[in-house]
mmCIF file of C-alpha atoms and ligand atoms in Angstrom:
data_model
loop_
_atom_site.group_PDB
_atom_site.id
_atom_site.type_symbol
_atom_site.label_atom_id
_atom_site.label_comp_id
_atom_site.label_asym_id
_atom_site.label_seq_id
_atom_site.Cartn_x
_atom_site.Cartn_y
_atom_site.Cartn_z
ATOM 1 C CA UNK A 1039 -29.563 20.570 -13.393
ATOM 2 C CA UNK A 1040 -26.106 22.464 -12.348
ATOM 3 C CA UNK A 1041 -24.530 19.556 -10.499
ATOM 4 C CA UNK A 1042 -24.987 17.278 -13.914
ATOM 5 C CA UNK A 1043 -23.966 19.776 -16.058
ATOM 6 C CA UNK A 1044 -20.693 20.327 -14.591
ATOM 7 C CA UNK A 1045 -19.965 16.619 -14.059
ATOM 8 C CA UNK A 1046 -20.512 16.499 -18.103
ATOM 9 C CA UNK A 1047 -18.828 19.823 -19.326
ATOM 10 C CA UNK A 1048 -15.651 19.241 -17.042
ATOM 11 C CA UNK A 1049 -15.114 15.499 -18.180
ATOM 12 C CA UNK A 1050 -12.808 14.201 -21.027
ATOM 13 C CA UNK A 1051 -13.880 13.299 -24.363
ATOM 14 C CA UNK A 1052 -12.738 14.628 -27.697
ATOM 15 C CA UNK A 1053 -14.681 12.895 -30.719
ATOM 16 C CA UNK A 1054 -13.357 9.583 -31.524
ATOM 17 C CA UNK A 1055 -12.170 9.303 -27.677
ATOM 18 C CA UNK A 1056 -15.864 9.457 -26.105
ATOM 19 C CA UNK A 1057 -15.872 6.118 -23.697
ATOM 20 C CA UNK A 1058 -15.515 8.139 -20.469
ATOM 21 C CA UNK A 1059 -18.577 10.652 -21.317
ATOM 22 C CA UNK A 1060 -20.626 6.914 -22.364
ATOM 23 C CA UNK A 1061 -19.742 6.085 -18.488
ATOM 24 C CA UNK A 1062 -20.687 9.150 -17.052
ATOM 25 C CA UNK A 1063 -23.959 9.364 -19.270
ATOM 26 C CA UNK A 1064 -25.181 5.265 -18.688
ATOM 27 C CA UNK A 1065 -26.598 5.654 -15.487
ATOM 28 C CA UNK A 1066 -28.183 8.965 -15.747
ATOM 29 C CA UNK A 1067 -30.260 7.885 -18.338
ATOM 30 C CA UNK A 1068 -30.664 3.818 -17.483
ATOM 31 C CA UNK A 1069 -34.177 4.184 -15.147
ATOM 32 C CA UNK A 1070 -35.665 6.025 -17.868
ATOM 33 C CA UNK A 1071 -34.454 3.662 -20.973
ATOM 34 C CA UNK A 1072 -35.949 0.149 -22.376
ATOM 35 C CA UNK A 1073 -33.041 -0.372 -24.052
ATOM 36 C CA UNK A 1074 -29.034 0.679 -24.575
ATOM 37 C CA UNK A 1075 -26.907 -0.150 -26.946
ATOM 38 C CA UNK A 1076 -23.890 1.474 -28.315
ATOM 39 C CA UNK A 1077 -22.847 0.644 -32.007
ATOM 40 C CA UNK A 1078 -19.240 -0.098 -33.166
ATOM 41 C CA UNK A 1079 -18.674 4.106 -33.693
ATOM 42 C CA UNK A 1080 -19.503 4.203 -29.811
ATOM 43 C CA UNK A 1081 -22.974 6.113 -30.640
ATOM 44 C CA UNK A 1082 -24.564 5.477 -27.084
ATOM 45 C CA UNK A 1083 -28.708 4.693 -27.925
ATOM 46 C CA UNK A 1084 -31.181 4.337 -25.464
ATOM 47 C CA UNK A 1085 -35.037 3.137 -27.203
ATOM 48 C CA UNK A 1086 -37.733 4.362 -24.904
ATOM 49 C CA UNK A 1087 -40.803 2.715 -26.476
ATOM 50 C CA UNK A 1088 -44.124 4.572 -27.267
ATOM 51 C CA UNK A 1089 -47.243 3.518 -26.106
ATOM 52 C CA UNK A 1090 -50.625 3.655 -28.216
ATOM 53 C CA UNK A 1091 -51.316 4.360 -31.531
ATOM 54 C CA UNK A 1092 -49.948 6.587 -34.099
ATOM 55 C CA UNK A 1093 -46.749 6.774 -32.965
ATOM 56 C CA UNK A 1094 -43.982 7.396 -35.454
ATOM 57 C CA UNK A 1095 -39.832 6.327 -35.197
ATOM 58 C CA UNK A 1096 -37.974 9.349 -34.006
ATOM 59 C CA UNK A 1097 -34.384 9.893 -33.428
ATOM 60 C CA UNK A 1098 -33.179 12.565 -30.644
ATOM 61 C CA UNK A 1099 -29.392 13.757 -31.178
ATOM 62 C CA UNK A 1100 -26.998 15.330 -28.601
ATOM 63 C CA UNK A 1101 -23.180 14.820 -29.160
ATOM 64 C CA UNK A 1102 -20.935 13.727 -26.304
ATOM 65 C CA UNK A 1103 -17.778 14.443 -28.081
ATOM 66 C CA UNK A 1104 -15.801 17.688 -27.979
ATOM 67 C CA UNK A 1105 -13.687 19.823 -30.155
ATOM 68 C CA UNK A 1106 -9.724 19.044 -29.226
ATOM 69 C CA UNK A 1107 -6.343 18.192 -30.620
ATOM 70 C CA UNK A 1108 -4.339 15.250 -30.863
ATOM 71 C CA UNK A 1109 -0.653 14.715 -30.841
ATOM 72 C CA UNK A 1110 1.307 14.684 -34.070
ATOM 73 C CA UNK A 1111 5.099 14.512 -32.875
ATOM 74 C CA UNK A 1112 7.291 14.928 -30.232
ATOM 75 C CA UNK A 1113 10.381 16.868 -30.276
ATOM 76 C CA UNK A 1114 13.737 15.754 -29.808
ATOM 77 C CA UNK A 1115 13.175 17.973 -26.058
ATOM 78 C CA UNK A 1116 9.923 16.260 -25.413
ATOM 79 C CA UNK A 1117 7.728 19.304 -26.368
ATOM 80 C CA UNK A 1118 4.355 18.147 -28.162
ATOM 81 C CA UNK A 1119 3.335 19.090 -31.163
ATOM 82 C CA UNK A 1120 -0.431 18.602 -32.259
ATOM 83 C CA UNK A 1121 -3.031 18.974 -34.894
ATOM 84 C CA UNK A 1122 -6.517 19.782 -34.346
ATOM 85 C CA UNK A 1123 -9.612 17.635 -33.661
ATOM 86 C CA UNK A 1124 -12.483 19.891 -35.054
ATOM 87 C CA UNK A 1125 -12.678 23.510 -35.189
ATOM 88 C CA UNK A 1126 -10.003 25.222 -33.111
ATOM 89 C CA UNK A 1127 -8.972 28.582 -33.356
ATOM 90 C CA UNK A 1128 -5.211 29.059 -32.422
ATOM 91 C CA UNK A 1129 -5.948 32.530 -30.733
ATOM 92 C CA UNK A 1130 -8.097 30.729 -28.063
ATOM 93 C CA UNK A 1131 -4.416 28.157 -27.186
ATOM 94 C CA UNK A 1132 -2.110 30.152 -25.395
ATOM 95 C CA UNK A 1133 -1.607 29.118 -21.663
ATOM 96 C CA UNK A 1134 -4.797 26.590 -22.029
ATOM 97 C CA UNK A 1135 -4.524 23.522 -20.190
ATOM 98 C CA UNK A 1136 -5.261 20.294 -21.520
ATOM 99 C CA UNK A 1137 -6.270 16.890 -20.110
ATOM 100 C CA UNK A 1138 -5.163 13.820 -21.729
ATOM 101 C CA UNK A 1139 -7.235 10.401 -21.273
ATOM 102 C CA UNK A 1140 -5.556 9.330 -17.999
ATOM 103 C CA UNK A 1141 -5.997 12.490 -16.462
ATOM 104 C CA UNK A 1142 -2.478 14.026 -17.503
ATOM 105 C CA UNK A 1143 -2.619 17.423 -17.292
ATOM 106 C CA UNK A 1144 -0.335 19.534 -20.292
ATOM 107 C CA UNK A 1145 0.252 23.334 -20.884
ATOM 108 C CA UNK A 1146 -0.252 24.776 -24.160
ATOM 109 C CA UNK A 1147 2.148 27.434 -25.292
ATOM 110 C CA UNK A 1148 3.615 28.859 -28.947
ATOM 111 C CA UNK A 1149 7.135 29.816 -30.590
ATOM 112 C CA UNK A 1150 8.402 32.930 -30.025
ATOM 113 C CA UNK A 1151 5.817 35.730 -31.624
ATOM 114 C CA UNK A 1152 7.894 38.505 -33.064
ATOM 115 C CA UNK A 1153 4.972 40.729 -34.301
ATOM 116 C CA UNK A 1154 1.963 40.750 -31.535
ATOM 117 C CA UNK A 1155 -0.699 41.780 -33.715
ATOM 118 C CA UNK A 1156 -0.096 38.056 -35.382
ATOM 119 C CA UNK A 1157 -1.279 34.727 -34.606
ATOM 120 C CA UNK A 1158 0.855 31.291 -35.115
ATOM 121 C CA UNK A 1159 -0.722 28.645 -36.522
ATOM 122 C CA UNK A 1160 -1.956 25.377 -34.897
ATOM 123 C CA UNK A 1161 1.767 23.875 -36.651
ATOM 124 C CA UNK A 1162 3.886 26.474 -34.496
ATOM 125 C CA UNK A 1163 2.086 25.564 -31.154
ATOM 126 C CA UNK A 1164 3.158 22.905 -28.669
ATOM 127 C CA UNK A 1165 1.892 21.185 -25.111
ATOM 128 C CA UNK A 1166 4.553 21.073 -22.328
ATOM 129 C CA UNK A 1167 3.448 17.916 -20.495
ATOM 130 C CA UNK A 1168 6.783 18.679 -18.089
ATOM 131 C CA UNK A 1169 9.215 16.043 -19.871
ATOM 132 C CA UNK A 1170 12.883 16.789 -20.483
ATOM 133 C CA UNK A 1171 13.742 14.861 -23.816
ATOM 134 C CA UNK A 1172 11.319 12.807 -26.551
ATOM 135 C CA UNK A 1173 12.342 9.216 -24.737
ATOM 136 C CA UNK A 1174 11.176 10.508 -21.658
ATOM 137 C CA UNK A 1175 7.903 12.213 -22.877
ATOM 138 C CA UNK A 1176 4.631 10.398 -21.424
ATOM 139 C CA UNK A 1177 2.358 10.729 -24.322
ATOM 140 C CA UNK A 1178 2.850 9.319 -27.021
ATOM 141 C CA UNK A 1179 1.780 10.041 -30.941
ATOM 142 C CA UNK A 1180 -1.837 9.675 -31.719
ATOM 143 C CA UNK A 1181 -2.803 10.451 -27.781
ATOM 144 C CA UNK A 1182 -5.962 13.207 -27.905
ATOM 145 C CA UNK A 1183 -6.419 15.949 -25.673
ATOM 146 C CA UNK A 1184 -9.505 18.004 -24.866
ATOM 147 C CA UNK A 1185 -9.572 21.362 -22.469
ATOM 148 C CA UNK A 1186 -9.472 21.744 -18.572
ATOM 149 C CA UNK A 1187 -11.856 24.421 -17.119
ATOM 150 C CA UNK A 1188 -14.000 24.652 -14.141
ATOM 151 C CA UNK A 1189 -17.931 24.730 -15.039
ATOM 152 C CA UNK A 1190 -18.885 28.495 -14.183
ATOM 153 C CA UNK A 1191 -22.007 29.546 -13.075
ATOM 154 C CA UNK A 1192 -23.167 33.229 -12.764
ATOM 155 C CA UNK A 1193 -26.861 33.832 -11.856
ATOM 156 C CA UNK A 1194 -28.047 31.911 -15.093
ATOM 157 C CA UNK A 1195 -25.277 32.634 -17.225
ATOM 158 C CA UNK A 1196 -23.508 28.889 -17.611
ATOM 159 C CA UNK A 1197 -20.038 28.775 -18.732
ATOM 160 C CA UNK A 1198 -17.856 26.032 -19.916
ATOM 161 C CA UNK A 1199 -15.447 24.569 -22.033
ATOM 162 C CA UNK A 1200 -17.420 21.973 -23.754
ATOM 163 C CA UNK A 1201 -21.257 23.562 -23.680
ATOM 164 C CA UNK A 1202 -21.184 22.465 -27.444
ATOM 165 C CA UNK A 1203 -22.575 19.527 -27.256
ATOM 166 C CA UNK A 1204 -22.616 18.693 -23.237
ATOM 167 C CA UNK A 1205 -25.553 21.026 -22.601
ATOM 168 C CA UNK A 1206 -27.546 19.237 -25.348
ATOM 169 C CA UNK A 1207 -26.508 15.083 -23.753
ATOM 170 C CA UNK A 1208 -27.885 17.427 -20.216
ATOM 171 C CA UNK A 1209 -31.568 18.178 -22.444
ATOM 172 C CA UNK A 1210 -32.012 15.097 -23.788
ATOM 173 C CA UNK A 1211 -31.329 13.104 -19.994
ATOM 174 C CA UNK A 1212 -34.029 15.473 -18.858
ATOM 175 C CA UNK A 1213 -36.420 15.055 -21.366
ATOM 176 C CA UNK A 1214 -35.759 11.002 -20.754
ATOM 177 C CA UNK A 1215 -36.604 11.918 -16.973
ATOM 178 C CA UNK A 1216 -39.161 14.052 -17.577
ATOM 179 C CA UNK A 1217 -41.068 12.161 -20.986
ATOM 180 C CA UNK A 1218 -44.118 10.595 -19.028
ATOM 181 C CA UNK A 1219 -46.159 9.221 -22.010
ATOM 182 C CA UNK A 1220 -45.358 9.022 -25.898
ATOM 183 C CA UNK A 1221 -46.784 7.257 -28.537
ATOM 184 C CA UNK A 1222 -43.606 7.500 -30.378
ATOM 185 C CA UNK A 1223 -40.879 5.126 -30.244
ATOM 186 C CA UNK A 1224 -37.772 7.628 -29.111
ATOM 187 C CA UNK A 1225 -34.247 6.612 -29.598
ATOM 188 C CA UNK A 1226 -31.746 8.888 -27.626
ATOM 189 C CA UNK A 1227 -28.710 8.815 -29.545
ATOM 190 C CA UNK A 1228 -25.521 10.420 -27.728
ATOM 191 C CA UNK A 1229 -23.345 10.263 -31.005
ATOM 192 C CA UNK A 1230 -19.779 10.807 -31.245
ATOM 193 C CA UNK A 1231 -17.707 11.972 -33.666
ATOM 194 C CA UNK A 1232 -20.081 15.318 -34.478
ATOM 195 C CA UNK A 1233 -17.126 18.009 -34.394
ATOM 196 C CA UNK A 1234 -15.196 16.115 -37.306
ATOM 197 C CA UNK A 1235 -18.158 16.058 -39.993
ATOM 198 C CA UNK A 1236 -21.702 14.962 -37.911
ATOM 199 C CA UNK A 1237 -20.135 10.920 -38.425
ATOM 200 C CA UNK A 1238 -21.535 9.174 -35.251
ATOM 201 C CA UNK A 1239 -25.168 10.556 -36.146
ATOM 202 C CA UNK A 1240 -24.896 9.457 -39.793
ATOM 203 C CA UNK A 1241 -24.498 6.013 -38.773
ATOM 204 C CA UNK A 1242 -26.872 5.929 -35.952
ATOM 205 C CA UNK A 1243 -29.380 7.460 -38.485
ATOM 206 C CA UNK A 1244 -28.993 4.873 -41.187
ATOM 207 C CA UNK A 1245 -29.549 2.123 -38.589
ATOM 208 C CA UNK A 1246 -32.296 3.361 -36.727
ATOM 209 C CA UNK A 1247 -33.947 4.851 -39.939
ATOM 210 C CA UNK A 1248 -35.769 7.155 -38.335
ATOM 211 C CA UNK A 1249 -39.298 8.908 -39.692
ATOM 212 C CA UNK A 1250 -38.173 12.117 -37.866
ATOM 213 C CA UNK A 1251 -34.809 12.995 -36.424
ATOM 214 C CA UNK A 1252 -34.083 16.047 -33.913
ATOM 215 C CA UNK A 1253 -30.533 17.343 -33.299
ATOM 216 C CA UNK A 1254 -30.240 19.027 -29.722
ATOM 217 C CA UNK A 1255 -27.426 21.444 -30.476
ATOM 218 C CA UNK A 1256 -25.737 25.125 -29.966
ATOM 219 C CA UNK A 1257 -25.636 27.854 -31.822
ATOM 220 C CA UNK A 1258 -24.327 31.373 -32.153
ATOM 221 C CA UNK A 1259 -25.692 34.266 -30.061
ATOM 222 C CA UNK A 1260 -25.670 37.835 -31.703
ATOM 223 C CA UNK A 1261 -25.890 39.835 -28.756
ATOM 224 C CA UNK A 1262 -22.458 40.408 -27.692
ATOM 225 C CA UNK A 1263 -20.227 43.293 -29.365
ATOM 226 C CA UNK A 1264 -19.320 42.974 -33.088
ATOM 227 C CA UNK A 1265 -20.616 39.301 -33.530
ATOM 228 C CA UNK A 1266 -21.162 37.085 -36.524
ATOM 229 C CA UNK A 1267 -24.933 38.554 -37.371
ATOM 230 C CA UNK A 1268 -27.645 36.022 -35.915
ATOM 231 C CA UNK A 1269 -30.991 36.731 -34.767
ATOM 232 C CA UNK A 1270 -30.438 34.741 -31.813
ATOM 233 C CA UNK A 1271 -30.030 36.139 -28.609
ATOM 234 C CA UNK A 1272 -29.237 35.016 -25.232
ATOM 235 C CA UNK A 1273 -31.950 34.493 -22.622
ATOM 236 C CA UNK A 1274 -34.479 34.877 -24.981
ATOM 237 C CA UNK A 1275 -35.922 31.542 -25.306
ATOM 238 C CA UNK A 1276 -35.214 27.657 -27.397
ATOM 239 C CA UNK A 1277 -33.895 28.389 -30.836
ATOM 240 C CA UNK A 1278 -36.067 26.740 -33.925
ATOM 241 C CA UNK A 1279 -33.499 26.137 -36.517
ATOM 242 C CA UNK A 1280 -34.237 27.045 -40.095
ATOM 243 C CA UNK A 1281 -31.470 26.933 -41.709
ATOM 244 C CA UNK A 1282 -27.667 26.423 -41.570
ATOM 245 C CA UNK A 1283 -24.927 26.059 -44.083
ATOM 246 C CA UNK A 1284 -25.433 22.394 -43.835
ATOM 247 C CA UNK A 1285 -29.686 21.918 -44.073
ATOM 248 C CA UNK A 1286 -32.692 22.793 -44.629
ATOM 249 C CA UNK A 1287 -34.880 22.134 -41.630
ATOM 250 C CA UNK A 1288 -38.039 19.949 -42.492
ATOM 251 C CA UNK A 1289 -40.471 23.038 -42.915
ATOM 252 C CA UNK A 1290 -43.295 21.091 -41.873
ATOM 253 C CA UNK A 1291 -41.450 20.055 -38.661
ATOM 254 C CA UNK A 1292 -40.463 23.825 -37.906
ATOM 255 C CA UNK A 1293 -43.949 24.441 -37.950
ATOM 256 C CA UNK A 1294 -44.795 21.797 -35.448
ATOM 257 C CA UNK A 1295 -42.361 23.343 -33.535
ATOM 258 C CA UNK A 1296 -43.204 26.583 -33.639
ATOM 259 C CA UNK A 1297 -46.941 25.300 -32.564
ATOM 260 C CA UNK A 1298 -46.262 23.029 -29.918
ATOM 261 C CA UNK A 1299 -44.003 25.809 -28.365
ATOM 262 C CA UNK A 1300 -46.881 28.491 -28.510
ATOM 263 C CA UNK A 1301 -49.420 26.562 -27.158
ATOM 264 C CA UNK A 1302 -46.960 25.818 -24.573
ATOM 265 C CA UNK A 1303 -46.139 29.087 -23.641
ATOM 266 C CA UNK A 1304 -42.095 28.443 -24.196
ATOM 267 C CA UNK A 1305 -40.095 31.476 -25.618
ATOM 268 C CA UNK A 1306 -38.792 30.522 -29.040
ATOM 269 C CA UNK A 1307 -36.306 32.188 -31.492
ATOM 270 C CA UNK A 1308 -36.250 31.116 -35.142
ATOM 271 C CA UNK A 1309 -32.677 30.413 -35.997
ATOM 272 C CA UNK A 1310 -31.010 31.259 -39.611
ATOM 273 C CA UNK A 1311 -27.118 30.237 -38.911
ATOM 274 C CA UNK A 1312 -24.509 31.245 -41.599
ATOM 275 C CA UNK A 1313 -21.817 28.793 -40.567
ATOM 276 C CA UNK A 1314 -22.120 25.602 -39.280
ATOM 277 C CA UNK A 1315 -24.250 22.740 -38.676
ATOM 278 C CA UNK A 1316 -25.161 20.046 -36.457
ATOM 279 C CA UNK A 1317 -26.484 16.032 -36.083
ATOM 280 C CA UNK A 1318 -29.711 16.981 -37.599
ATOM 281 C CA UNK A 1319 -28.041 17.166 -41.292
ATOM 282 C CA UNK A 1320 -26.788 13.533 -41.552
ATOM 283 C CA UNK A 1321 -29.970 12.360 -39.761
ATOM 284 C CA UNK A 1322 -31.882 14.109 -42.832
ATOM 285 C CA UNK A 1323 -29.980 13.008 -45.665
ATOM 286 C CA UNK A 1324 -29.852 8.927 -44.050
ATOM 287 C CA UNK A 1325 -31.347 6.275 -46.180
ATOM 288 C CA UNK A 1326 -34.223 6.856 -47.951
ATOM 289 C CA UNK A 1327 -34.197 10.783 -45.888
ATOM 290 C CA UNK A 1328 -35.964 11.534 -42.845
ATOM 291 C CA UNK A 1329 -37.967 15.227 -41.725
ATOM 292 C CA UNK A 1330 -35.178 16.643 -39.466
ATOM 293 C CA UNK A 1331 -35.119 19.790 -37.379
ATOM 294 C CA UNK A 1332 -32.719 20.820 -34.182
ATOM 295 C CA UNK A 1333 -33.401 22.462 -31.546
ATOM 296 C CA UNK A 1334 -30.365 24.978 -30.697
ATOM 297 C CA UNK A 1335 -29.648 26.828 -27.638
ATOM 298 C CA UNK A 1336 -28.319 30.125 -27.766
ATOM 299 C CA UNK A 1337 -24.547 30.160 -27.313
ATOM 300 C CA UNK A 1338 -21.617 32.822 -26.659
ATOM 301 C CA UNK A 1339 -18.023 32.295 -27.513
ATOM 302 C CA UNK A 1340 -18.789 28.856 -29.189
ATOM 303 C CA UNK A 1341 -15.268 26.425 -29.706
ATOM 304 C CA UNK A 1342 -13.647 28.814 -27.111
ATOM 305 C CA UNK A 1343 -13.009 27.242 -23.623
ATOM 306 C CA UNK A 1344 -15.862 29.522 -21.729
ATOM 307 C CA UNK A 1345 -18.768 28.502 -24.163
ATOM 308 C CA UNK A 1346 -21.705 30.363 -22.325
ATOM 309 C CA UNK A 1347 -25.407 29.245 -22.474
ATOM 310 C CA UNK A 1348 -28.303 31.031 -20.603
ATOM 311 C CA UNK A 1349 -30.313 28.294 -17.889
ATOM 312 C CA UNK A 1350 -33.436 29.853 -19.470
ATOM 313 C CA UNK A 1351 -33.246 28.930 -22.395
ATOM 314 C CA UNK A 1352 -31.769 25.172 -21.199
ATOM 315 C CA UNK A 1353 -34.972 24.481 -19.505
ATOM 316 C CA UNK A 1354 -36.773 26.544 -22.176
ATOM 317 C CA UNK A 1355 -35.160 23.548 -24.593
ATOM 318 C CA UNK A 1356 -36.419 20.646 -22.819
ATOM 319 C CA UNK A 1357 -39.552 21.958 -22.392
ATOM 320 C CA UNK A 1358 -40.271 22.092 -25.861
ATOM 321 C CA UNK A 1359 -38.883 18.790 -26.641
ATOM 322 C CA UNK A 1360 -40.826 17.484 -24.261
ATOM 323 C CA UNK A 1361 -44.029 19.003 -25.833
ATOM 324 C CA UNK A 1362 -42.715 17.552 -29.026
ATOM 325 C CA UNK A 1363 -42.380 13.639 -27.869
ATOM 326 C CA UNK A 1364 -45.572 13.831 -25.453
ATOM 327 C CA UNK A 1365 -47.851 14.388 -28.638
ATOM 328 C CA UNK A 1366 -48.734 13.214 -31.975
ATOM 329 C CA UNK A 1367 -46.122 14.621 -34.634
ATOM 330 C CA UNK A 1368 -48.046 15.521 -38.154
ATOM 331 C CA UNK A 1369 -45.761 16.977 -40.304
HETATM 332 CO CO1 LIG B 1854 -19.034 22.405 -32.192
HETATM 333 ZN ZN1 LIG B 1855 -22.087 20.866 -31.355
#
């Protein structure tokens, strides 16, 4: 799973800029699809259709875009100033490289810090993309950037810059792969637009209309020193959300869960996650509502540039989904 991972997590694609991660994803996923199409957000969804009877209409989310920033104004020198594209802290910037859509690489460096125990804001921050004055600057206003950084992999500790949501497009490709029989009818949605406010998914959801809706997604790990309290740890097995700031989990879902991943024998977690939330929310709230649940995977130094997932718990992921799809789902 390493060499598709790192084509994913190392490619470009900040939310409302996801065309090149659609062209990397297409053929991984076209042998195991009945049908693609990709809506007018750019939400890429493949329909695998069940078989049999019982079956029931359920939507799979894993977000291709990325957290990044975008360019706001040049200076008169033809230094770049830029705003964010989803959550970005400005004390994970300094000396980052970015990658614009052409492959462009830029530097990212701040005004002159005068007290070191202090942080500039996103405002005082600027990309060098090498140019000498505004006219001759090669990016122009309105052009997005996302991070440069090599995939890492340490015994089965995977790092990257965009694990959030790359490691969840990797789970649901595998699950496509490995999904031999379903009754269900499953459409794989690889939304866009996640990291500004869940968008892609919320229109996906109110098209496909789905009777159950699963978010593949990160989520904090509490094992590391000082951390935002989470009863998540690394390793340890597939998280089972509960609850985030943003939903409710479908209780009778989380049970399924919990019971297909038992009988199973796959290491769980239950996850309770104090900030943040994921594809799963609009998919709930969508027309009429739908029973939605996600399926997180245990994640260090999430929205930093060395995002760090454990492979355990990656294949520990699709094993449950798997388990999920193959069977009847009575909620
Ligand atoms: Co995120
Ligand atoms: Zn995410």
């Amino acid at each position: 799973m390493n060499d598709l991972i790192k084509k994913l997590v190392e490619a470009y694609g900040p939310s409302g800029f996801e065309d090149q991660m659609r062209d990397l994803i297409r053929p991984e996923i076209e042998k195991y699809a009945d049908e693609i199409s990709v809506d007018a957000m750019g939400n890429m969804i493949a329909l695998k259709k069940g078989k049999g009877k019982g079956g029931l209409k359920v939507m799979i989310a894993a977000h291709m875009d990325e957290i990044g920033l975008m360019i706001s104004h040049i200076t008169e020198d033809g230094f770049c100033r830029f705003t964010n594209i989803g959550g970005i802290y400005p004390h994970t910037l300094m000396g980052s490289r970015v990658q614009f859509a052409d492959g462009r690489i830029g530097i990212i460096y701040s005004d002159r810090i005068t007290d070191r125990s202090k942080i500039h804001g996103l405002d005082k921050h600027y990309i060098d993309v090498g140019a000498s004055s505004k006219e001759d600057c090669p990016v122009k206003v309105g052009d997005a950037v996302g991070f440069v950084r090599p995939f890492l992999a340490q015994g089965k500790m995977l790092s990257a810059k965009s694990m959030d949501d790359r490691i969840g497009c990797v789970i649901a490709i595998e699950a496509m792969k490995r999904l031999k029989k379903s009754p269900h009818d499953i459409y794989f949605v690889f939304s866009v637009q996640e990291e500004v406010g869940t968008r892609g998914a919320q229109a996906a959801a109110n098209m496909i209309d789905p009777d159950v809706g699963i978010a593949l997604d990160v989520t904090l790990a509490g094992d590391t020193p000082e951390p935002t309290p989470i009863a998540v740890e690394l390793g340890k097995g597939t998280a089972i959300k509960v609850k985030d700031t943003g939903m409710i989990a479908h209780a009778g879902l989380v049970r399924l869960m919990k019971k297909r991943a038992e009988e199973a024998d796959i290491p769980y977690q239950l996850e309770v996650l104090t900030g943040g939330s994921t594809d799963a929310r609009s998919i709930q709230i969508a027309n009429g509502g739908a029973a939605a649940g996600c399926i997180s995977i245990p994640c260090r130094y999430v929205h930093s540039q060395s995002e760090t997932v454990h492979a355990d718990d990656v294949e520990n992921s699709v094993k449950l989904l798997v388990e999920i799809l193959s069977k009847p789902i009575e909620l």
